[in-house]
PDB file of C-alpha atoms in Angstrom:
ATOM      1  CA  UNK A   1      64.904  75.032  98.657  1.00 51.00           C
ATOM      2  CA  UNK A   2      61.688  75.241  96.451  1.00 50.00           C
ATOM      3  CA  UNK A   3      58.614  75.947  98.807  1.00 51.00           C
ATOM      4  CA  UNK A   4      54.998  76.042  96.599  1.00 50.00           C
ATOM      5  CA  UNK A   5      55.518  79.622  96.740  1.00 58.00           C
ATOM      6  CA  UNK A   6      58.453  79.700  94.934  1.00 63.00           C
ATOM      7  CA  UNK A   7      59.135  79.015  91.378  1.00 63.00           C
ATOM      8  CA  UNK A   8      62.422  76.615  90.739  1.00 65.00           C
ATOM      9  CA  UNK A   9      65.223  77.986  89.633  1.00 76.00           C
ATOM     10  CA  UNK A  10      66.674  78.523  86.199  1.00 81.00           C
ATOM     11  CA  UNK A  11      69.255  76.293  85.333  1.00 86.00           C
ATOM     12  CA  UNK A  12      72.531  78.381  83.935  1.00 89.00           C
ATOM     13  CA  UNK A  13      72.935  79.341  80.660  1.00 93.00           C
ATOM     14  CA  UNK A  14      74.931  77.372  78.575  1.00 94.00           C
ATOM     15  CA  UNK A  15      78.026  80.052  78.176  1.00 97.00           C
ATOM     16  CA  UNK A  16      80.258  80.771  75.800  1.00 98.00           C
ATOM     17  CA  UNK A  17      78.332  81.897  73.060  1.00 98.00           C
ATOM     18  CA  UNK A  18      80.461  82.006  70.008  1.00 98.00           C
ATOM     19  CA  UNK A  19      78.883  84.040  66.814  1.00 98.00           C
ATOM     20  CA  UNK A  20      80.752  84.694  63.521  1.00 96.00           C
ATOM     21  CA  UNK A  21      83.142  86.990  65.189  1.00 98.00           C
ATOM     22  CA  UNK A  22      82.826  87.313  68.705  1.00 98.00           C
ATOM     23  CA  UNK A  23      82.810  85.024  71.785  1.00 98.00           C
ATOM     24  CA  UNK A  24      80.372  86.162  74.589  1.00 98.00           C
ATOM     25  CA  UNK A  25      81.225  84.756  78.749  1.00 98.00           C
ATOM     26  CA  UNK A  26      81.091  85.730  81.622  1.00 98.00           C
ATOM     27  CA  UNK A  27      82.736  88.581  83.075  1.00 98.00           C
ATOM     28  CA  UNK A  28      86.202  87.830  84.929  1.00 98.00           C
ATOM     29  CA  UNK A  29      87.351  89.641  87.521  1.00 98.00           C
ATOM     30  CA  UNK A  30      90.649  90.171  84.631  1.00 98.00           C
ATOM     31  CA  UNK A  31      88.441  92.462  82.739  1.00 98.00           C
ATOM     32  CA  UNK A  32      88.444  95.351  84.991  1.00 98.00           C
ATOM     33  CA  UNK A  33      91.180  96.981  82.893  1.00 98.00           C
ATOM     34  CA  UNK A  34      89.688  96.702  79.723  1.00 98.00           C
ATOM     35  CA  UNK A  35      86.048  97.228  80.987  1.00 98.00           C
ATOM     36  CA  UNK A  36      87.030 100.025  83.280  1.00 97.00           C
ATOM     37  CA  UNK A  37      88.990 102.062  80.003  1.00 97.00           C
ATOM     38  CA  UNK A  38      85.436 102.352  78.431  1.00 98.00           C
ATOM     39  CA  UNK A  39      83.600 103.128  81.321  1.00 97.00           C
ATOM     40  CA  UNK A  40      85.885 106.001  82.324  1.00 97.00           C
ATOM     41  CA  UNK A  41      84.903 107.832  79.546  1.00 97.00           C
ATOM     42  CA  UNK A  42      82.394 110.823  79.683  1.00 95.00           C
ATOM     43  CA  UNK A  43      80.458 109.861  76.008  1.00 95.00           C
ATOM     44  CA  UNK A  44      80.808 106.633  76.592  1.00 96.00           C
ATOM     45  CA  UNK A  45      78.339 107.018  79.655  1.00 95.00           C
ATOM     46  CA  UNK A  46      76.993 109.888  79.078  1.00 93.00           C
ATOM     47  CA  UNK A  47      73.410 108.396  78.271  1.00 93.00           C
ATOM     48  CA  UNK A  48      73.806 105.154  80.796  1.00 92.00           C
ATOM     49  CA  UNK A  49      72.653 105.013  84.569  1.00 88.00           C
ATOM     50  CA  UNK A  50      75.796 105.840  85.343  1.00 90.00           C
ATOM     51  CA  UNK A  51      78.489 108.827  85.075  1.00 92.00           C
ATOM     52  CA  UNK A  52      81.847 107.875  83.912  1.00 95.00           C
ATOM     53  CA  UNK A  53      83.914 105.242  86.728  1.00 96.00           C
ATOM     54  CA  UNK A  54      86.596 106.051  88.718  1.00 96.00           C
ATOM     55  CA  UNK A  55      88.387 103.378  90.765  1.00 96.00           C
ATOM     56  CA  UNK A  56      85.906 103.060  93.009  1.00 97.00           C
ATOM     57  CA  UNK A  57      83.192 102.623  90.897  1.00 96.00           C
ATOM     58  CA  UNK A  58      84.596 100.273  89.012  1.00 97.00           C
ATOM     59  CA  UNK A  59      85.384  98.276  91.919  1.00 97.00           C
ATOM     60  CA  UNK A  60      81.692  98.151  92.538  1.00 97.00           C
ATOM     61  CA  UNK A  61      80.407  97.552  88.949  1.00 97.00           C
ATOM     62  CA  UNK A  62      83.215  94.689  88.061  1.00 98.00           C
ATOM     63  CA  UNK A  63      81.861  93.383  91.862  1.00 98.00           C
ATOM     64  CA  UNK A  64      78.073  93.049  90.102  1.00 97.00           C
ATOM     65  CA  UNK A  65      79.381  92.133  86.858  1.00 98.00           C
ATOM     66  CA  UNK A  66      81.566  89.140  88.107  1.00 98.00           C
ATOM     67  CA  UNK A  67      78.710  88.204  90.174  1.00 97.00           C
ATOM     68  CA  UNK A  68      75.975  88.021  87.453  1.00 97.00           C
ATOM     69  CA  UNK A  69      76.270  84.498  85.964  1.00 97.00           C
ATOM     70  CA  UNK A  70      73.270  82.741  86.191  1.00 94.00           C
ATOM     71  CA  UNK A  71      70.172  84.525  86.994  1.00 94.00           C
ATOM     72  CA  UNK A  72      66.811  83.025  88.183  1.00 91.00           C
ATOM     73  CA  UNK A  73      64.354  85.292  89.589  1.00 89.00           C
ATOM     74  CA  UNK A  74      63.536  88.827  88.542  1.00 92.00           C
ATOM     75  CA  UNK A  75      66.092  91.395  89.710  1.00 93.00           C
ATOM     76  CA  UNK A  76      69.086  88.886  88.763  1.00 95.00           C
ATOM     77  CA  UNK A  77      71.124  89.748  85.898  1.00 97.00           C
ATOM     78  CA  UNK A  78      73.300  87.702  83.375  1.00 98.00           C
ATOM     79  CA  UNK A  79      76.324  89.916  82.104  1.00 98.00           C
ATOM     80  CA  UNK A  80      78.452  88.849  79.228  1.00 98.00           C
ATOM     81  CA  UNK A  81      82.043  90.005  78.382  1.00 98.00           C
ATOM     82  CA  UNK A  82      82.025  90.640  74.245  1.00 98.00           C
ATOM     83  CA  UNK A  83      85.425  89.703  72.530  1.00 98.00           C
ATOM     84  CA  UNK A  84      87.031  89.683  69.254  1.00 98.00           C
ATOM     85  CA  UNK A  85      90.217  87.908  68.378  1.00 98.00           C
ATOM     86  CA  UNK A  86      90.653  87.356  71.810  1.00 97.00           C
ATOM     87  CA  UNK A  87      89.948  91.364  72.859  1.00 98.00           C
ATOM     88  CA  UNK A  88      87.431  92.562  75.078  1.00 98.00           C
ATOM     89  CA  UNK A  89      85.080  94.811  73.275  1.00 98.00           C
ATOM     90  CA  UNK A  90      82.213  95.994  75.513  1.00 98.00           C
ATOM     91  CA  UNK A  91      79.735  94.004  77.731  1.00 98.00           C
ATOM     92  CA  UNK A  92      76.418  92.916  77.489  1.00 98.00           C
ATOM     93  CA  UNK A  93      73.523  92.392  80.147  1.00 98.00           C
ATOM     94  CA  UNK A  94      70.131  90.233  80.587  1.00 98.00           C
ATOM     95  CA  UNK A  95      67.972  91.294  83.560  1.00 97.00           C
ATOM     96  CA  UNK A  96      65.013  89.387  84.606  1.00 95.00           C
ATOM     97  CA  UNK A  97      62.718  91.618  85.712  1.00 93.00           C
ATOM     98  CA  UNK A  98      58.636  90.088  86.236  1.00 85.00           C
ATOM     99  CA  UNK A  99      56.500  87.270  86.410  1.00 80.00           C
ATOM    100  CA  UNK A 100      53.187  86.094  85.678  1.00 73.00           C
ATOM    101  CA  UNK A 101      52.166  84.903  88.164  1.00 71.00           C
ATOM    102  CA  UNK A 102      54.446  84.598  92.000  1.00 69.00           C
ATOM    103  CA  UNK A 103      55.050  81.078  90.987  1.00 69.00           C
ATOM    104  CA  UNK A 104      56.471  81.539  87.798  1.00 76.00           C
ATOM    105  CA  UNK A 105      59.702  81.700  86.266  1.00 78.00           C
ATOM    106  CA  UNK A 106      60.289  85.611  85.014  1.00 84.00           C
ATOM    107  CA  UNK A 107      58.619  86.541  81.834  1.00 92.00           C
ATOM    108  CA  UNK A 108      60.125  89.561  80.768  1.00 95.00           C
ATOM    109  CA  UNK A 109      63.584  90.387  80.588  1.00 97.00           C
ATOM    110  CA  UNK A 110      65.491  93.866  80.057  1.00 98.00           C
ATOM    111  CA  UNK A 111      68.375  94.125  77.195  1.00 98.00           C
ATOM    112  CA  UNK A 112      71.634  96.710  78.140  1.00 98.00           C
ATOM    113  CA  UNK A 113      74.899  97.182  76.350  1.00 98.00           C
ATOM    114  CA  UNK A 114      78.529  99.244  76.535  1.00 98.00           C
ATOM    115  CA  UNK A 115      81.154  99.021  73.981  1.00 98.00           C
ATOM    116  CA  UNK A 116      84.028 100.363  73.655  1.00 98.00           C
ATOM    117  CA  UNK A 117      84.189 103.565  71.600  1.00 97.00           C
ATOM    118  CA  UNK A 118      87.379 102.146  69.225  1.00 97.00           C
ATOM    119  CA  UNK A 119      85.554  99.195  68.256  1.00 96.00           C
ATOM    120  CA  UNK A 120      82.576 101.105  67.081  1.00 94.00           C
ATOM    121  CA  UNK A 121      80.928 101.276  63.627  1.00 94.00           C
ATOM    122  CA  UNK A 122      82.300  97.028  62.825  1.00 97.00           C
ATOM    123  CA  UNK A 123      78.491  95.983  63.888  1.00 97.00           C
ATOM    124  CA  UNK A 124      79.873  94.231  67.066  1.00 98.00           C
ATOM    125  CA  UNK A 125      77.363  95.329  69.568  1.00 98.00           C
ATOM    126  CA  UNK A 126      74.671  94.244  66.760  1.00 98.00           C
ATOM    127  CA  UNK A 127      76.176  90.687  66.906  1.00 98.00           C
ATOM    128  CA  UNK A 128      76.861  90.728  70.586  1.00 98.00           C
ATOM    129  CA  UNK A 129      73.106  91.992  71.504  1.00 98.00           C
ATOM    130  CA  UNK A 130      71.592  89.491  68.482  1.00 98.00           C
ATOM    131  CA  UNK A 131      73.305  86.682  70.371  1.00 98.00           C
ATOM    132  CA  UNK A 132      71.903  87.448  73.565  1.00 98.00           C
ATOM    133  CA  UNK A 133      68.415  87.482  72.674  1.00 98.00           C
ATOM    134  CA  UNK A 134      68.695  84.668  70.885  1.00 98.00           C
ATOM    135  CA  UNK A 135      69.823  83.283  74.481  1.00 97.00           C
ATOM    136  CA  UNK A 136      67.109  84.803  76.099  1.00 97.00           C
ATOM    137  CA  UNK A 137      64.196  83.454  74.111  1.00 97.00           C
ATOM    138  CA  UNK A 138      65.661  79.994  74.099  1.00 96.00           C
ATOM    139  CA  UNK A 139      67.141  79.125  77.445  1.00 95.00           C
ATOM    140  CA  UNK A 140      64.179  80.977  79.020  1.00 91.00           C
ATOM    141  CA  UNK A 141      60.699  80.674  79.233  1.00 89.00           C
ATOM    142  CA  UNK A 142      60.562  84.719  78.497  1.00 94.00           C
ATOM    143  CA  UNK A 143      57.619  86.121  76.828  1.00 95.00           C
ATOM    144  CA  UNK A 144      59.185  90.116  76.175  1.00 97.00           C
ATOM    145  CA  UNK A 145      62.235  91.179  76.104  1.00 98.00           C
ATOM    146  CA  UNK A 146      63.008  95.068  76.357  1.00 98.00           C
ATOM    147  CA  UNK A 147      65.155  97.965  76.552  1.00 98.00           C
ATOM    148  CA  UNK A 148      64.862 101.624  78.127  1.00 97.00           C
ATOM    149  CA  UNK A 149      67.336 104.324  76.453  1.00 97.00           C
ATOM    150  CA  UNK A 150      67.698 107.783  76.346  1.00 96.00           C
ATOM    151  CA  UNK A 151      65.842 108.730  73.287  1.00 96.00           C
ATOM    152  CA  UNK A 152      68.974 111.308  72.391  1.00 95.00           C
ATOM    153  CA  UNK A 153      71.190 107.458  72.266  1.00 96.00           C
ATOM    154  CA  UNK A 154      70.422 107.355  68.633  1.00 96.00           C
ATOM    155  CA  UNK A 155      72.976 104.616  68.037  1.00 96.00           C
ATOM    156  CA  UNK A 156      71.029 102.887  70.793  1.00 97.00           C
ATOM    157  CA  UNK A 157      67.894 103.131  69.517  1.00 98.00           C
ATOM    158  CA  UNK A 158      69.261 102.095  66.030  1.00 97.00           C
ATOM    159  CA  UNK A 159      70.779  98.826  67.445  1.00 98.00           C
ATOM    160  CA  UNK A 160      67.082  98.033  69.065  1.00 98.00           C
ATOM    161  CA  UNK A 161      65.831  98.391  65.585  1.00 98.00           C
ATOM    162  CA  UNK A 162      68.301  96.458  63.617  1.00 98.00           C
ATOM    163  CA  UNK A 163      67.468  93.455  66.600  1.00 98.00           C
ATOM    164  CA  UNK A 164      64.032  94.054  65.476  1.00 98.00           C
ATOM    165  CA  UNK A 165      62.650  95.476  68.508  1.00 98.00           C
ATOM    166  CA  UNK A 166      59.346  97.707  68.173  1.00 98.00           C
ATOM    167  CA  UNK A 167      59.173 101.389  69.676  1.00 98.00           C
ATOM    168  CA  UNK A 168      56.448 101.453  72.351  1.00 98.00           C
ATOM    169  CA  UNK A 169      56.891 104.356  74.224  1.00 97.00           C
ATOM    170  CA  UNK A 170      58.777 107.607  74.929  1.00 97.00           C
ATOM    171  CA  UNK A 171      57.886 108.486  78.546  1.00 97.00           C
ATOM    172  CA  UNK A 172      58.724 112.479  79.233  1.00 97.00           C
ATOM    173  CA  UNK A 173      60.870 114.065  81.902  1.00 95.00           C
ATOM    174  CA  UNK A 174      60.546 110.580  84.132  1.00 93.00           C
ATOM    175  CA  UNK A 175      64.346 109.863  84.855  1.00 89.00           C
ATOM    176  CA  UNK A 176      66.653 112.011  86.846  1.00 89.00           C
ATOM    177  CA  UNK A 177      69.759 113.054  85.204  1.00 85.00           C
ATOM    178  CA  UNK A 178      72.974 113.314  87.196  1.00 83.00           C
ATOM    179  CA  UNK A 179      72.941 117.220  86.704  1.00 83.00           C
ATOM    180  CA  UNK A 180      69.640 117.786  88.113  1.00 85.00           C
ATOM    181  CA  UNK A 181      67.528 117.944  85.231  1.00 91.00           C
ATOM    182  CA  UNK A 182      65.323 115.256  83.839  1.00 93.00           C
ATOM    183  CA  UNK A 183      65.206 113.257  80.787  1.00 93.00           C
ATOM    184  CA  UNK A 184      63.111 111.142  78.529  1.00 96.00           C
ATOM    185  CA  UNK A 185      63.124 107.409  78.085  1.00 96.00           C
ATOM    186  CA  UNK A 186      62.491 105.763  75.031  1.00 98.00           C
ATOM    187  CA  UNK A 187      61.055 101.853  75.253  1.00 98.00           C
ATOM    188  CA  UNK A 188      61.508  99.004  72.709  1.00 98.00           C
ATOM    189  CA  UNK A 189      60.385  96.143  73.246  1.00 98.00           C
ATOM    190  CA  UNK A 190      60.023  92.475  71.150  1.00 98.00           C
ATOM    191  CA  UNK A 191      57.935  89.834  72.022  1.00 97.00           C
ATOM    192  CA  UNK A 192      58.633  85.974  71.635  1.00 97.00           C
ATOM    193  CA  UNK A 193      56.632  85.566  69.115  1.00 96.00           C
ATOM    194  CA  UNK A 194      58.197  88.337  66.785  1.00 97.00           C
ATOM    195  CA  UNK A 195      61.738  86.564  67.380  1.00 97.00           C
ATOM    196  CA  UNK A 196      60.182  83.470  66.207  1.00 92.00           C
ATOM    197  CA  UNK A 197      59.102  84.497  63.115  1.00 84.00           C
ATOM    198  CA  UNK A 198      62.030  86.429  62.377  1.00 75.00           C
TER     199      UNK A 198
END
């Protein structure tokens, strides 16, 4: 129920994407294999929020994936299985994270991506991540979109600049590592108005 406190919700996006050679939808709860043989690895994760999954972490990250369909208010995420020829290929995400104003739909959004390590150097995750802020700036009413990497994920921070995302910021020592030391974070960002024109 929409009180005058609360903005309405956002109606879900309109899913699958299809680009040239890839077909982006939501994550089934049949991907665990597939996403979970990526995520196991060490290099893979090595510069995400998270180490590399056993069973039980997968468990809990399929749980959020499956769950993240159609987002509305900041916090919710949309994530996106990526395949080609029928093959998952990595997984994409959409975060909502603020508003404008407490009665508005979110404004800003944050970008994330994991591939899979076999399928790298074909320019999928380009695609993919292309696709999905093309999504973002048309089915909502965003005004930034962004992504926070650590600056040592050079193939990262090359895929924010191929999407045509501007480096704002490298923040120092403000994330906790999972060995106990701390790390940068590197910020992109691109604003509506730069997709537009693009």
């Amino acid at each position: 129920m929409t009180t005058a406190s609360t903005p309405p919700a956002q109606p879900a996006p309109p899913l699958p994407l299809a680009t040239g050679r890839l077909v982006l939808r939501t994550v089934l709860a049949s991907d665990g294999a597939a996403i979970g043989a990526y995520c196991a690895d060490p290099e893979v994760t090595r510069y995400l929020p998270f180490a590399a999954l056993d069973a039980e972490g997968l468990a809990e990250r399929m749980a959020r994936l499956v769950a993240a369909t159609a987002p509305s208010v900041p916090g919710e995420s949309l994530c996106l299985a990526v395949l080609h020829d029928d093959v998952l290929v990595g997984d994409v995400m959409l975060r909502l994270t603020d508003r404008h104003g407490p009665q508005d739909p979110p404004a800003i959004g944050e970008l994330g991506w994991v591939f899979s390590p076999e399928y790298a150097g074909r320019g999928f995750a380009t695609e993919a991540a292309r696709a999905l802020v093309d999504l973002a700036f048309t089915h909502y009413p965003l005004h930034r979109l962004m992504a926070r990497l650590d600056p040592r994920n050079v193939a990262s921070a090359r895929l924010c600049e191929r999407l045509g995302m501007t480096r704002e910021a490298h923040t120092r020592e403000d994330y906790a590592d999972r060995d106990g030391t701390w790390s940068d974070t590197a910020v992109y960002g691109l604003l509506r108005r730069e997709w537009a024109g693009s």
